[in-house]
mmCIF file of N, CA and C in Angstrom:
data_model
loop_
_atom_site.group_PDB
_atom_site.id
_atom_site.type_symbol
_atom_site.label_atom_id
_atom_site.label_comp_id
_atom_site.label_asym_id
_atom_site.label_seq_id
_atom_site.Cartn_x
_atom_site.Cartn_y
_atom_site.Cartn_z
ATOM 1 N N THR A 1 0.701 -0.991 -0.250
ATOM 2 C CA THR A 1 0.292 0.143 -0.400
ATOM 3 C C THR A 1 0.609 0.888 0.331
ATOM 4 N N PRO A 2 0.337 1.704 -0.290
ATOM 5 C CA PRO A 2 1.257 3.738 -0.716
ATOM 6 C C PRO A 2 1.617 4.370 0.519
ATOM 7 N N PRO A 3 1.997 4.540 1.252
ATOM 8 C CA PRO A 3 2.124 5.205 2.556
ATOM 9 C C PRO A 3 0.973 6.664 2.373
ATOM 10 N N VAL A 4 0.496 7.159 3.898
ATOM 11 C CA VAL A 4 -0.253 7.692 4.515
ATOM 12 C C VAL A 4 0.898 9.504 4.513
ATOM 13 N N ILE A 5 0.072 10.757 3.313
ATOM 14 C CA ILE A 5 -0.052 11.663 3.510
ATOM 15 C C ILE A 5 -0.301 12.630 4.832
ATOM 16 N N SER A 6 0.201 12.571 5.805
ATOM 17 C CA SER A 6 -0.499 13.082 7.165
ATOM 18 C C SER A 6 0.569 14.453 7.053
ATOM 19 N N TYR A 7 -0.072 15.162 8.197
ATOM 20 C CA TYR A 7 0.107 16.324 8.971
ATOM 21 C C TYR A 7 1.058 16.454 10.001
ATOM 22 N N ILE A 8 2.734 17.385 9.430
ATOM 23 C CA ILE A 8 3.473 17.561 10.147
ATOM 24 C C ILE A 8 3.638 18.331 9.896
ATOM 25 N N PRO A 9 3.871 18.603 11.830
ATOM 26 C CA PRO A 9 4.248 20.296 12.304
ATOM 27 C C PRO A 9 5.033 20.894 11.996
ATOM 28 N N ALA A 10 6.899 20.035 11.524
ATOM 29 C CA ALA A 10 8.338 20.768 10.906
ATOM 30 C C ALA A 10 7.657 20.908 9.689
ATOM 31 N N LEU A 11 7.499 19.976 9.191
ATOM 32 C CA LEU A 11 7.148 20.530 7.689
ATOM 33 C C LEU A 11 6.157 20.984 7.542
ATOM 34 N N GLU A 12 5.117 21.872 7.891
ATOM 35 C CA GLU A 12 4.511 22.973 8.093
ATOM 36 C C GLU A 12 5.488 24.209 8.001
ATOM 37 N N PHE A 13 5.599 23.903 8.783
ATOM 38 C CA PHE A 13 7.137 25.578 9.223
ATOM 39 C C PHE A 13 8.104 25.773 8.080
ATOM 40 N N MET A 14 8.728 24.574 7.565
ATOM 41 C CA MET A 14 9.966 24.543 7.027
ATOM 42 C C MET A 14 9.453 24.957 5.203
ATOM 43 N N ARG A 15 8.254 23.869 5.072
ATOM 44 C CA ARG A 15 6.535 25.090 4.648
ATOM 45 C C ARG A 15 6.704 26.500 4.187
ATOM 46 N N HIS A 16 6.415 27.097 5.190
ATOM 47 C CA HIS A 16 6.064 28.510 5.568
ATOM 48 C C HIS A 16 7.270 28.801 5.198
ATOM 49 N N LEU A 17 8.530 28.594 5.165
ATOM 50 C CA LEU A 17 10.032 29.774 5.387
ATOM 51 C C LEU A 17 10.328 30.000 3.587
ATOM 52 N N CYS A 18 9.644 29.311 2.386
ATOM 53 C CA CYS A 18 9.567 29.103 1.230
ATOM 54 C C CYS A 18 9.558 30.761 1.422
ATOM 55 N N GLY A 19 10.522 30.618 -0.539
ATOM 56 C CA GLY A 19 10.994 32.646 -0.469
ATOM 57 C C GLY A 19 12.703 32.966 -0.802
ATOM 58 N N ALA A 20 13.407 33.373 -1.267
ATOM 59 C CA ALA A 20 14.038 34.365 -0.748
ATOM 60 C C ALA A 20 14.741 35.479 -0.047
ATOM 61 N N TYR A 21 15.733 34.616 1.048
ATOM 62 C CA TYR A 21 16.434 35.453 1.779
ATOM 63 C C TYR A 21 18.014 36.153 1.558
ATOM 64 N N ASP A 22 18.342 37.330 2.286
ATOM 65 C CA ASP A 22 19.470 37.707 2.023
ATOM 66 C C ASP A 22 19.882 38.707 3.193
ATOM 67 N N ASP A 23 21.512 37.958 2.784
ATOM 68 C CA ASP A 23 22.269 39.421 4.030
ATOM 69 C C ASP A 23 22.867 40.303 3.018
ATOM 70 N N PRO A 24 22.744 41.640 2.388
ATOM 71 C CA PRO A 24 23.418 41.907 1.538
ATOM 72 C C PRO A 24 25.403 42.581 2.224
ATOM 73 N N SER A 25 25.445 42.536 4.191
ATOM 74 C CA SER A 25 26.860 42.739 4.769
ATOM 75 C C SER A 25 27.512 41.881 4.795
ATOM 76 N N ARG A 26 26.717 41.075 4.674
ATOM 77 C CA ARG A 26 27.574 39.133 4.260
ATOM 78 C C ARG A 26 28.419 38.476 3.169
ATOM 79 N N GLY A 27 26.861 39.190 1.621
ATOM 80 C CA GLY A 27 27.009 38.107 0.806
ATOM 81 C C GLY A 27 26.779 36.783 0.731
ATOM 82 N N SER A 28 25.910 36.730 1.725
ATOM 83 C CA SER A 28 25.086 35.365 2.293
ATOM 84 C C SER A 28 23.470 36.179 1.529
ATOM 85 N N GLU A 29 23.084 34.483 1.310
ATOM 86 C CA GLU A 29 21.735 34.519 0.177
ATOM 87 C C GLU A 29 21.406 33.139 0.665
ATOM 88 N N LEU A 30 19.962 32.952 1.159
ATOM 89 C CA LEU A 30 19.493 31.760 1.526
ATOM 90 C C LEU A 30 17.870 31.268 0.568
ATOM 91 N N LEU A 31 18.223 30.644 0.340
ATOM 92 C CA LEU A 31 16.822 29.877 -0.916
ATOM 93 C C LEU A 31 16.489 28.980 -0.060
ATOM 94 N N VAL A 32 14.804 29.275 -0.541
ATOM 95 C CA VAL A 32 13.911 28.560 -0.187
ATOM 96 C C VAL A 32 12.709 27.739 -0.537
ATOM 97 N N TRP A 33 12.571 26.474 -2.122
ATOM 98 C CA TRP A 33 11.638 25.802 -1.882
ATOM 99 C C TRP A 33 10.667 25.525 -2.131
ATOM 100 N N PRO A 34 9.406 24.821 -2.656
ATOM 101 C CA PRO A 34 8.997 23.367 -2.777
ATOM 102 C C PRO A 34 9.262 22.766 -3.992
ATOM 103 N N CYS A 35 9.157 21.480 -2.786
ATOM 104 C CA CYS A 35 10.283 20.652 -3.905
ATOM 105 C C CYS A 35 9.063 19.120 -3.398
ATOM 106 N N GLY A 36 8.049 19.082 -4.205
ATOM 107 C CA GLY A 36 7.125 17.802 -4.043
ATOM 108 C C GLY A 36 6.896 18.265 -3.013
ATOM 109 N N TYR A 37 6.465 17.338 -1.815
ATOM 110 C CA TYR A 37 5.601 17.522 -0.405
ATOM 111 C C TYR A 37 7.090 18.475 1.159
ATOM 112 N N GLY A 38 7.810 18.789 0.120
ATOM 113 C CA GLY A 38 9.675 18.920 1.179
ATOM 114 C C GLY A 38 9.828 19.801 0.597
ATOM 115 N N VAL A 39 10.823 20.475 0.608
ATOM 116 C CA VAL A 39 11.519 21.614 0.757
ATOM 117 C C VAL A 39 12.761 21.938 0.773
ATOM 118 N N GLY A 40 13.954 22.617 -0.697
ATOM 119 C CA GLY A 40 14.811 22.276 -0.403
ATOM 120 C C GLY A 40 15.062 23.395 -0.421
ATOM 121 N N LEU A 41 16.844 23.461 0.242
ATOM 122 C CA LEU A 41 17.071 24.652 0.926
ATOM 123 C C LEU A 41 19.158 25.085 0.027
ATOM 124 N N ASP A 42 18.834 26.259 -0.109
ATOM 125 C CA ASP A 42 20.807 26.495 -1.176
ATOM 126 C C ASP A 42 20.727 27.962 -0.121
ATOM 127 N N LEU A 43 22.069 28.173 1.050
ATOM 128 C CA LEU A 43 22.917 29.358 0.858
ATOM 129 C C LEU A 43 23.679 28.748 0.681
ATOM 130 N N ARG A 44 24.038 29.891 0.036
ATOM 131 C CA ARG A 44 25.085 31.102 -1.028
ATOM 132 C C ARG A 44 26.007 32.129 0.109
ATOM 133 N N GLN A 45 26.562 32.134 0.024
ATOM 134 C CA GLN A 45 27.299 33.011 1.269
ATOM 135 C C GLN A 45 28.711 33.505 -0.558
ATOM 136 N N GLN A 46 28.908 34.913 -0.815
ATOM 137 C CA GLN A 46 29.387 35.386 -2.026
ATOM 138 C C GLN A 46 29.137 34.448 -2.978
ATOM 139 N N GLY A 47 28.614 33.883 -3.549
ATOM 140 C CA GLY A 47 28.028 33.898 -4.995
ATOM 141 C C GLY A 47 28.536 32.250 -5.024
ATOM 142 N N LYS A 48 28.659 31.574 -3.508
ATOM 143 C CA LYS A 48 30.404 30.171 -3.325
ATOM 144 C C LYS A 48 28.499 28.674 -2.564
ATOM 145 N N SER A 49 28.347 28.366 -3.102
ATOM 146 C CA SER A 49 27.114 27.431 -2.375
ATOM 147 C C SER A 49 27.316 26.635 -0.830
ATOM 148 N N GLN A 50 27.731 26.350 0.299
ATOM 149 C CA GLN A 50 28.148 26.938 1.595
ATOM 150 C C GLN A 50 27.058 26.111 1.292
ATOM 151 N N LEU A 51 25.630 25.277 1.726
ATOM 152 C CA LEU A 51 24.688 24.425 1.859
ATOM 153 C C LEU A 51 23.838 23.754 1.554
ATOM 154 N N THR A 52 23.516 22.882 1.008
ATOM 155 C CA THR A 52 22.469 22.450 -0.003
ATOM 156 C C THR A 52 21.579 20.920 0.497
ATOM 157 N N ALA A 53 20.695 21.333 0.875
ATOM 158 C CA ALA A 53 19.340 20.783 1.386
ATOM 159 C C ALA A 53 18.292 20.290 0.723
ATOM 160 N N ILE A 54 17.785 18.757 0.707
ATOM 161 C CA ILE A 54 16.766 18.771 0.517
ATOM 162 C C ILE A 54 15.773 17.939 2.074
ATOM 163 N N VAL A 55 14.818 18.566 2.207
ATOM 164 C CA VAL A 55 13.825 18.716 3.770
ATOM 165 C C VAL A 55 12.394 17.671 3.485
ATOM 166 N N GLY A 56 12.112 16.433 3.937
ATOM 167 C CA GLY A 56 10.986 16.223 3.733
ATOM 168 C C GLY A 56 10.719 14.775 5.215
ATOM 169 N N ALA A 57 9.386 14.600 4.881
ATOM 170 C CA ALA A 57 8.798 14.358 6.001
ATOM 171 C C ALA A 57 9.779 12.666 6.456
ATOM 172 N N HIS A 58 9.428 12.010 7.385
ATOM 173 C CA HIS A 58 10.325 11.085 8.279
ATOM 174 C C HIS A 58 9.274 10.602 9.719
ATOM 175 N N ARG A 59 9.012 10.325 9.154
ATOM 176 C CA ARG A 59 7.139 10.133 11.105
ATOM 177 C C ARG A 59 6.305 10.664 10.942
ATOM 178 N N GLN A 60 6.395 11.069 11.548
ATOM 179 C CA GLN A 60 6.036 12.279 12.177
ATOM 180 C C GLN A 60 7.011 13.650 12.300
ATOM 181 N N ASP A 61 8.593 13.121 12.359
ATOM 182 C CA ASP A 61 8.795 14.454 12.246
ATOM 183 C C ASP A 61 9.804 14.461 10.192
ATOM 184 N N ILE A 62 10.812 15.255 10.283
ATOM 185 C CA ILE A 62 11.865 14.848 9.649
ATOM 186 C C ILE A 62 12.418 15.233 9.251
ATOM 187 N N GLU A 63 13.425 15.051 7.981
ATOM 188 C CA GLU A 63 14.411 14.682 8.203
ATOM 189 C C GLU A 63 15.557 14.947 6.637
ATOM 190 N N CYS A 64 16.582 15.618 6.483
ATOM 191 C CA CYS A 64 17.998 16.528 5.881
ATOM 192 C C CYS A 64 18.561 15.811 5.583
ATOM 193 N N PHE A 65 18.406 15.357 3.953
ATOM 194 C CA PHE A 65 20.213 15.413 4.018
ATOM 195 C C PHE A 65 20.062 16.881 3.482
ATOM 196 N N ALA A 66 21.880 16.818 3.466
ATOM 197 C CA ALA A 66 22.444 18.270 3.775
ATOM 198 C C ALA A 66 23.559 17.529 2.718
ATOM 199 N N LEU A 67 24.046 18.785 1.920
ATOM 200 C CA LEU A 67 25.707 18.971 1.764
ATOM 201 C C LEU A 67 26.090 20.018 2.728
ATOM 202 N N PHE A 68 27.733 20.425 3.038
ATOM 203 C CA PHE A 68 27.097 21.268 4.579
ATOM 204 C C PHE A 68 28.980 20.926 3.442
ATOM 205 N N GLY A 69 28.984 22.170 1.834
ATOM 206 C CA GLY A 69 30.074 22.588 1.699
ATOM 207 C C GLY A 69 31.654 21.181 1.110
ATOM 208 N N LEU A 70 30.829 19.875 1.504
ATOM 209 C CA LEU A 70 31.451 19.166 1.603
ATOM 210 C C LEU A 70 31.340 18.072 0.572
ATOM 211 N N PRO A 71 32.748 16.790 -0.072
ATOM 212 C CA PRO A 71 31.519 15.977 -0.616
ATOM 213 C C PRO A 71 30.524 14.938 0.006
ATOM 214 N N ASN A 72 29.565 14.396 1.284
ATOM 215 C CA ASN A 72 29.645 14.266 1.916
ATOM 216 C C ASN A 72 28.433 13.874 2.332
ATOM 217 N N VAL A 73 27.862 14.011 1.898
ATOM 218 C CA VAL A 73 25.997 13.827 2.141
ATOM 219 C C VAL A 73 25.795 12.602 3.101
ATOM 220 N N PHE A 74 25.296 14.636 4.476
ATOM 221 C CA PHE A 74 24.778 14.652 5.964
ATOM 222 C C PHE A 74 22.995 13.922 6.049
ATOM 223 N N ARG A 75 22.968 12.577 6.782
ATOM 224 C CA ARG A 75 21.716 13.197 7.026
ATOM 225 C C ARG A 75 21.073 13.955 8.272
ATOM 226 N N LEU A 76 19.536 14.407 8.337
ATOM 227 C CA LEU A 76 19.685 15.001 10.026
ATOM 228 C C LEU A 76 19.194 15.043 9.975
ATOM 229 N N VAL A 77 17.408 14.379 11.505
ATOM 230 C CA VAL A 77 16.863 13.948 11.823
ATOM 231 C C VAL A 77 16.016 15.888 12.147
ATOM 232 N N GLY A 78 14.473 15.541 12.165
ATOM 233 C CA GLY A 78 15.052 17.295 12.348
ATOM 234 C C GLY A 78 13.055 17.390 13.304
ATOM 235 N N VAL A 79 12.934 18.236 14.057
ATOM 236 C CA VAL A 79 12.248 17.954 14.551
ATOM 237 C C VAL A 79 11.407 20.440 14.960
ATOM 238 N N LEU A 80 10.316 20.096 16.030
ATOM 239 C CA LEU A 80 9.996 20.528 15.655
ATOM 240 C C LEU A 80 9.889 22.018 16.936
ATOM 241 N N ALA A 81 11.660 22.797 16.839
ATOM 242 C CA ALA A 81 11.526 23.097 18.737
ATOM 243 C C ALA A 81 10.600 23.760 18.795
ATOM 244 N N SER A 82 10.031 24.975 18.425
ATOM 245 C CA SER A 82 8.231 25.681 19.271
ATOM 246 C C SER A 82 7.775 26.359 17.354
ATOM 247 N N LYS A 83 7.010 26.672 17.869
ATOM 248 C CA LYS A 83 6.234 27.452 16.887
ATOM 249 C C LYS A 83 7.251 28.562 15.778
ATOM 250 N N ALA A 84 8.461 28.526 16.968
ATOM 251 C CA ALA A 84 8.889 30.067 15.194
ATOM 252 C C ALA A 84 10.818 28.792 15.289
ATOM 253 N N SER A 85 10.412 27.068 15.347
ATOM 254 C CA SER A 85 11.626 27.310 14.498
ATOM 255 C C SER A 85 12.003 25.636 15.054
ATOM 256 N N VAL A 86 13.008 24.715 13.548
ATOM 257 C CA VAL A 86 13.123 23.917 14.129
ATOM 258 C C VAL A 86 14.600 23.700 14.387
ATOM 259 N N GLU A 87 15.063 21.856 14.864
ATOM 260 C CA GLU A 87 16.465 21.525 15.048
ATOM 261 C C GLU A 87 15.904 20.303 14.087
ATOM 262 N N PHE A 88 17.510 19.897 13.569
ATOM 263 C CA PHE A 88 18.346 19.099 12.951
ATOM 264 C C PHE A 88 19.607 18.293 13.611
ATOM 265 N N THR A 89 19.767 17.302 14.527
ATOM 266 C CA THR A 89 20.382 16.504 14.836
ATOM 267 C C THR A 89 20.990 15.365 13.749
ATOM 268 N N GLY A 90 22.702 15.039 13.815
ATOM 269 C CA GLY A 90 22.570 14.477 12.675
ATOM 270 C C GLY A 90 21.991 12.928 13.574
ATOM 271 N N SER A 91 22.171 12.338 12.704
ATOM 272 C CA SER A 91 21.405 10.160 13.234
ATOM 273 C C SER A 91 22.545 9.715 13.410
ATOM 274 N N ASP A 92 23.882 9.828 12.225
ATOM 275 C CA ASP A 92 24.948 8.836 12.676
ATOM 276 C C ASP A 92 26.615 10.026 12.505
ATOM 277 N N ASN A 93 26.216 11.278 12.426
ATOM 278 C CA ASN A 93 27.458 12.729 12.587
ATOM 279 C C ASN A 93 27.964 13.555 13.089
ATOM 280 N N PRO A 94 28.012 14.239 13.344
ATOM 281 C CA PRO A 94 28.644 15.686 14.335
ATOM 282 C C PRO A 94 27.832 16.371 14.260
ATOM 283 N N PHE A 95 27.038 16.705 13.178
ATOM 284 C CA PHE A 95 26.539 17.913 12.566
ATOM 285 C C PHE A 95 25.199 18.354 13.545
ATOM 286 N N GLY A 96 24.433 19.866 12.653
ATOM 287 C CA GLY A 96 23.791 19.921 13.398
ATOM 288 C C GLY A 96 22.956 21.311 12.570
ATOM 289 N N MET A 97 22.110 21.557 12.646
ATOM 290 C CA MET A 97 22.099 22.891 11.850
ATOM 291 C C MET A 97 20.354 23.173 12.134
ATOM 292 N N SER A 98 19.829 24.783 12.309
ATOM 293 C CA SER A 98 18.425 24.247 13.077
ATOM 294 C C SER A 98 17.833 26.064 12.136
ATOM 295 N N LEU A 99 17.035 25.871 12.140
ATOM 296 C CA LEU A 99 15.830 27.473 10.955
ATOM 297 C C LEU A 99 15.425 28.280 12.707
ATOM 298 N N ALA A 100 14.768 29.206 12.610
ATOM 299 C CA ALA A 100 13.905 30.146 13.239
ATOM 300 C C ALA A 100 13.705 31.279 12.529
ATOM 301 N N ARG A 101 12.281 30.966 12.915
ATOM 302 C CA ARG A 101 12.215 33.072 11.720
ATOM 303 C C ARG A 101 11.564 33.839 13.189
ATOM 304 N N ASP A 102 11.736 34.918 12.418
ATOM 305 C CA ASP A 102 11.384 35.880 13.536
ATOM 306 C C ASP A 102 10.915 37.359 12.328
ATOM 307 N N ALA A 103 9.392 37.099 12.173
ATOM 308 C CA ALA A 103 9.056 38.389 12.100
ATOM 309 C C ALA A 103 9.567 38.020 9.882
ATOM 310 N N GLU A 104 9.983 39.068 9.172
ATOM 311 C CA GLU A 104 11.124 38.593 8.369
ATOM 312 C C GLU A 104 12.028 37.708 8.186
ATOM 313 N N ASP A 105 12.608 38.262 8.893
ATOM 314 C CA ASP A 105 14.073 37.568 9.502
ATOM 315 C C ASP A 105 13.837 36.115 9.865
ATOM 316 N N VAL A 106 14.961 34.603 9.149
ATOM 317 C CA VAL A 106 15.244 33.312 9.048
ATOM 318 C C VAL A 106 17.184 33.737 9.448
ATOM 319 N N THR A 107 17.233 32.550 11.119
ATOM 320 C CA THR A 107 18.208 32.625 11.201
ATOM 321 C C THR A 107 18.191 30.869 10.993
ATOM 322 N N LEU A 108 19.505 30.645 10.499
ATOM 323 C CA LEU A 108 19.671 29.313 10.627
ATOM 324 C C LEU A 108 21.565 29.465 10.990
ATOM 325 N N ILE A 109 21.942 28.357 12.233
ATOM 326 C CA ILE A 109 22.645 28.206 12.960
ATOM 327 C C ILE A 109 23.397 26.823 12.380
ATOM 328 N N VAL A 110 24.472 27.055 11.711
ATOM 329 C CA VAL A 110 24.410 25.936 11.231
ATOM 330 C C VAL A 110 25.833 25.136 12.724
ATOM 331 N N SER A 111 25.881 23.871 13.013
ATOM 332 C CA SER A 111 26.459 22.758 14.167
ATOM 333 C C SER A 111 27.285 22.643 14.368
ATOM 334 N N TYR A 112 28.001 22.106 14.633
ATOM 335 C CA TYR A 112 29.280 20.398 14.716
ATOM 336 C C TYR A 112 29.651 20.205 16.500
ATOM 337 N N GLU A 113 29.004 18.802 16.061
ATOM 338 C CA GLU A 113 29.198 18.289 17.948
ATOM 339 C C GLU A 113 28.644 19.868 19.125
ATOM 340 N N GLY A 114 27.836 20.150 18.632
ATOM 341 C CA GLY A 114 26.922 21.267 18.890
ATOM 342 C C GLY A 114 27.162 22.297 19.461
ATOM 343 N N ALA A 115 28.247 22.373 18.631
ATOM 344 C CA ALA A 115 28.404 24.104 19.140
ATOM 345 C C ALA A 115 28.057 24.808 18.456
ATOM 346 N N PRO A 116 27.812 25.896 17.910
ATOM 347 C CA PRO A 116 28.028 26.767 16.541
ATOM 348 C C PRO A 116 28.684 26.824 15.826
ATOM 349 N N LYS A 117 28.602 27.016 14.535
ATOM 350 C CA LYS A 117 30.259 27.180 14.126
ATOM 351 C C LYS A 117 29.884 28.302 12.887
ATOM 352 N N ALA A 118 28.581 28.556 12.695
ATOM 353 C CA ALA A 118 28.594 29.332 11.179
ATOM 354 C C ALA A 118 26.948 29.804 11.968
ATOM 355 N N THR A 119 25.910 30.980 11.798
ATOM 356 C CA THR A 119 25.372 31.372 12.431
ATOM 357 C C THR A 119 24.497 32.736 10.571
ATOM 358 N N TYR A 120 24.281 32.490 10.291
ATOM 359 C CA TYR A 120 23.233 32.965 9.601
ATOM 360 C C TYR A 120 22.336 34.113 9.951
ATOM 361 N N THR A 121 21.745 35.197 10.155
ATOM 362 C CA THR A 121 20.450 35.859 10.150
ATOM 363 C C THR A 121 20.155 36.151 8.781
ATOM 364 N N LEU A 122 19.659 36.702 7.933
ATOM 365 C CA LEU A 122 18.868 36.552 7.373
ATOM 366 C C LEU A 122 16.889 37.397 6.445
ATOM 367 N N ARG A 123 17.469 38.148 5.657
ATOM 368 C CA ARG A 123 16.047 39.941 5.266
ATOM 369 C C ARG A 123 15.591 38.728 4.807
ATOM 370 N N LYS A 124 14.117 38.829 4.580
ATOM 371 C CA LYS A 124 13.685 38.521 3.359
ATOM 372 C C LYS A 124 13.337 39.158 2.259
ATOM 373 N N ARG A 125 13.462 38.933 0.941
ATOM 374 C CA ARG A 125 13.380 39.885 -0.213
ATOM 375 C C ARG A 125 12.368 40.475 0.103
ATOM 376 N N ILE A 126 12.691 41.969 -0.355
ATOM 377 C CA ILE A 126 11.222 42.098 -0.587
ATOM 378 C C ILE A 126 10.754 42.207 -1.804
ATOM 379 N N GLY A 127 9.656 41.542 -1.819
ATOM 380 C CA GLY A 127 8.730 41.533 -3.738
ATOM 381 C C GLY A 127 8.216 40.515 -3.157
ATOM 382 N N GLU A 128 8.673 39.216 -2.227
ATOM 383 C CA GLU A 128 8.673 37.782 -1.985
ATOM 384 C C GLU A 128 7.550 37.197 -1.331
ATOM 385 N N ALA A 129 7.278 36.842 -1.531
ATOM 386 C CA ALA A 129 5.558 35.616 -0.726
ATOM 387 C C ALA A 129 5.379 34.959 0.290
#
């Protein structure tokens, strides 16, 4: 039988992030777009990809397959941490990631072994839905 598609709050949170975000002072850009029932992410700094990921359903939570500027694909499992944030942790690796939304800003934090390694706060582009 085919899988049943159900309402997953963490995935809905991710889908509501869809759009383009910028931090011109750092030359950073985050694109979030719908990809089937999931979401794609692309974080660039100075035109160079820093993070590329796809997020989809995993039971009642979400999972993310991501490239953190390395040739390896890492699997992260995500949960809705609050109404305004989602937290991803490595299932078998030391990487983590969180996304939080505050009005028109999105903050993305990439962590390694639980310690933040890179933080990006980006503003939604004017005219983006």
